[in-house]
Structure formats: C-alpha cells, structure tokens
Coordinates of N, CA and C and ligand atoms in Angstrom, one line a residue:
I1 N 54.1 26.6 10.2 CA 53.2 26.9 11.4 C 52.5 25.7 11.8
L2 N 52.6 25.4 13.1 CA 51.9 24.3 13.7 C 50.4 24.7 14.0
S3 N 49.5 23.8 13.6 CA 48.1 24.1 13.9 C 47.9 23.7 15.3
R4 N 47.1 24.5 16.0 CA 46.7 24.1 17.4 C 45.4 23.5 17.4
R5 N 45.3 22.3 18.0 CA 44.0 21.6 18.1 C 43.2 22.3 19.2
K6 N 42.0 22.5 19.0 CA 41.1 22.9 20.0 C 40.8 21.7 20.9
T7 N 41.0 22.0 22.2 CA 40.6 20.9 23.2 C 39.1 20.9 23.4
V8 N 38.6 19.8 23.3 CA 37.1 19.7 23.6 C 36.9 19.2 25.0
P9 N 36.2 19.9 25.8 CA 36.0 19.5 27.2 C 35.2 18.2 27.2
K10 N 35.6 17.3 28.1 CA 34.8 16.1 28.3 C 33.5 16.4 28.8
P11 N 32.5 15.6 28.5 CA 31.2 15.8 29.1 C 31.2 15.7 30.6
K12 N 30.4 16.5 31.2 CA 30.4 16.4 32.7 C 29.4 15.4 33.2
V13 N 29.7 14.8 34.3 CA 28.8 13.9 34.9 C 27.6 14.7 35.4
N14 N 27.9 15.7 36.2 CA 26.9 16.6 36.8 C 26.5 17.7 35.8
Q15 N 25.3 17.5 35.2 CA 24.8 18.5 34.2 C 24.1 19.7 34.8
S16 N 23.5 19.5 36.0 CA 22.6 20.6 36.5 C 22.4 20.8 38.0
I17 N 23.0 19.9 38.8 CA 22.7 19.8 40.2 C 23.7 20.7 41.0
Q18 N 23.1 21.7 41.7 CA 23.9 22.6 42.5 C 25.2 23.1 41.9
K19 N 25.0 23.6 40.6 CA 26.2 24.0 39.9 C 26.9 25.3 40.5
E20 N 26.1 26.0 41.3 CA 26.7 27.2 42.0 C 27.7 26.8 43.1
D21 N 27.7 25.6 43.5 CA 28.6 25.1 44.6 C 29.8 24.5 44.0
S22 N 30.9 24.6 44.7 CA 32.2 24.0 44.2 C 32.2 22.5 44.3
K23 N 31.3 21.9 45.2 CA 31.2 20.5 45.4 C 29.8 20.1 45.8
V24 N 29.3 19.0 45.4 CA 28.0 18.6 45.8 C 28.2 17.6 46.9
V25 N 27.8 17.9 48.1 CA 27.9 17.0 49.2 C 26.5 16.9 49.8
T26 N 26.1 15.7 50.1 CA 24.8 15.4 50.7 C 24.9 14.7 52.0
Q27 N 24.3 15.2 53.0 CA 24.3 14.6 54.3 C 22.9 14.2 54.7
M28 N 22.7 13.0 55.2 CA 21.4 12.5 55.6 C 21.6 11.8 57.0
D29 N 20.6 11.9 57.8 CA 20.5 11.2 59.1 C 20.1 9.8 58.8
I30 N 20.9 8.8 59.2 CA 20.6 7.4 58.8 C 19.2 7.0 59.4
E31 N 18.8 7.7 60.4 CA 17.4 7.4 61.0 C 16.3 7.8 60.1
D32 N 16.6 8.7 59.1 CA 15.5 9.1 58.2 C 15.4 8.2 57.0
I33 N 16.3 7.2 56.9 CA 16.2 6.4 55.7 C 15.1 5.4 55.7
G34 N 14.6 5.0 56.8 CA 13.5 4.1 56.9 C 13.9 2.7 56.4
D35 N 13.0 1.9 55.9 CA 13.3 0.5 55.5 C 14.0 0.4 54.2
K36 N 13.8 1.4 53.3 CA 14.4 1.3 51.9 C 14.5 2.7 51.3
M37 N 15.6 2.9 50.7 CA 15.8 4.2 50.0 C 16.7 4.0 48.8
A38 N 16.4 4.7 47.7 CA 17.2 4.6 46.5 C 17.9 5.9 46.2
F39 N 19.2 5.9 46.1 CA 20.0 7.1 45.8 C 20.4 7.1 44.4
C40 N 20.3 8.3 43.8 CA 20.7 8.4 42.4 C 22.2 8.4 42.2
R41 N 22.6 7.6 41.1 CA 24.0 7.6 40.7 C 24.2 8.0 39.3
C42 N 23.1 8.5 38.6 CA 23.2 8.9 37.3 C 23.2 10.5 37.2
W43 N 22.9 11.1 38.3 CA 23.0 12.6 38.3 C 21.9 13.2 37.5
R44 N 20.8 12.5 37.1 CA 19.8 13.1 36.3 C 18.5 13.3 37.1
S45 N 18.4 12.8 38.3 CA 17.2 12.8 39.1 C 16.7 14.2 39.4
K46 N 15.4 14.5 39.3 CA 14.9 15.8 39.7 C 14.8 15.8 41.3
K47 N 14.9 14.7 41.9 CA 14.8 14.6 43.4 C 16.2 14.3 44.0
F48 N 17.3 14.6 43.3 CA 18.6 14.3 43.7 C 18.8 14.7 45.2
P49 N 19.4 13.9 46.1 CA 20.2 12.7 45.8 C 19.3 11.4 45.7
L50 N 18.0 11.6 45.7 CA 17.2 10.4 45.6 C 16.9 10.0 44.2
C51 N 16.7 8.8 43.9 CA 16.4 8.3 42.5 C 14.9 8.6 42.2
D52 N 14.7 9.1 41.0 CA 13.3 9.3 40.6 C 13.0 8.5 39.3
G53 N 13.9 7.6 39.0 CA 13.7 6.8 37.8 C 14.2 7.4 36.5
S54 N 14.8 8.6 36.6 CA 15.4 9.3 35.4 C 16.5 8.5 34.7
H55 N 17.1 7.6 35.5 CA 18.2 6.8 34.9 C 17.7 6.0 33.7
N56 N 16.4 5.6 33.7 CA 15.9 4.9 32.6 C 16.0 5.7 31.3
Q57 N 15.6 6.9 31.3 CA 15.6 7.8 30.1 C 17.1 8.0 29.7
H58 N 18.0 8.3 30.7 CA 19.4 8.4 30.4 C 20.0 7.2 29.8
N59 N 19.7 6.0 30.3 CA 20.2 4.8 29.8 C 19.8 4.6 28.3
S60 N 18.5 4.9 28.0 CA 18.0 4.7 26.7 C 18.7 5.7 25.7
A61 N 18.9 6.9 26.1 CA 19.4 7.9 25.3 C 21.0 7.7 25.1
A62 N 21.6 7.4 26.2 CA 23.1 7.3 26.1 C 23.6 5.8 26.0
R63 N 22.7 4.9 25.9 CA 23.0 3.5 25.8 C 24.0 3.1 27.0
D64 N 23.5 3.6 28.1 CA 24.3 3.4 29.3 C 23.6 2.4 30.2
N65 N 24.1 2.1 31.4 CA 23.5 1.1 32.3 C 23.5 1.4 33.7
V66 N 23.5 2.7 34.0 CA 23.5 3.2 35.4 C 22.2 2.9 36.1
G67 N 22.3 2.8 37.4 CA 21.1 2.6 38.3 C 21.4 3.1 39.7
P68 N 20.4 3.1 40.5 CA 20.5 3.7 41.8 C 21.3 2.8 42.8
L69 N 21.7 3.4 43.9 CA 22.2 2.7 45.1 C 21.0 2.5 46.0
L70 N 20.7 1.2 46.3 CA 19.5 0.9 47.1 C 20.1 0.6 48.5
L71 N 19.5 1.3 49.5 CA 19.8 1.0 50.9 C 18.6 0.3 51.5
L72 N 18.8 -0.9 52.1 CA 17.8 -1.6 52.6 C 18.1 -1.9 54.1
R73 N 17.1 -1.7 54.9 CA 17.3 -2.0 56.4 C 16.9 -3.4 56.6
N74 N 17.7 -4.2 57.2 CA 17.4 -5.6 57.5 C 16.3 -5.6 58.5
A75 N 15.2 -6.2 58.2 CA 14.0 -6.2 59.1 C 14.0 -7.5 60.0
D76 N 15.2 -7.8 60.5 CA 15.2 -9.0 61.4 C 14.6 -8.7 62.8
Ligands
FES101 FE1 19.6 8.6 38.9 FE2 17.8 6.7 39.3 S1 17.5 8.7 38.7 S2 19.9 6.5 39.4

C-alpha cells in the first residue's frame, strides 16, 4: 500500500484583506495622491492599500525585507 502524503498548502500572501472577494483590486484617482504616498506591498497594513509601517513587524518576525512602493510627485 502506497502512503499518501498530505499536501500542505503554501502560506498565503494575503492573510486578511478583503477575503470575501475573489480578487483584491484597488483603484485610486491619481489626483488624490498628492506629493507623496506609500503603498503597502507586504499585505499586513491596517490601512491597506496604504502602508502603515506594519512591514517592520512582518520583516522582524519573518526575517523578510519587504517595504512600500513610494509614489513621489516631482515638484518642478
Ligand atoms: Fe505593508 Fe508598509 S505596511 S509595506
């Protein structure tokens, strides 16, 4: 008899954001961004899609190095 290995699901990137939706899509008006805005790429922010600094705790716990996407308006 061959033993069957249980498949262990890989950890999910998105732990808690809009889990009721089939896809998380964010739309923003570029005019609302202002001079600077930081967008979350760790999926741990309580203000998702904006960064709230939660990546620091995630990086410490997971020994990871993720950080936000910074959008800067050139003030020429
Ligand atoms: Fe996710 Fe900062 S909180 S990148």
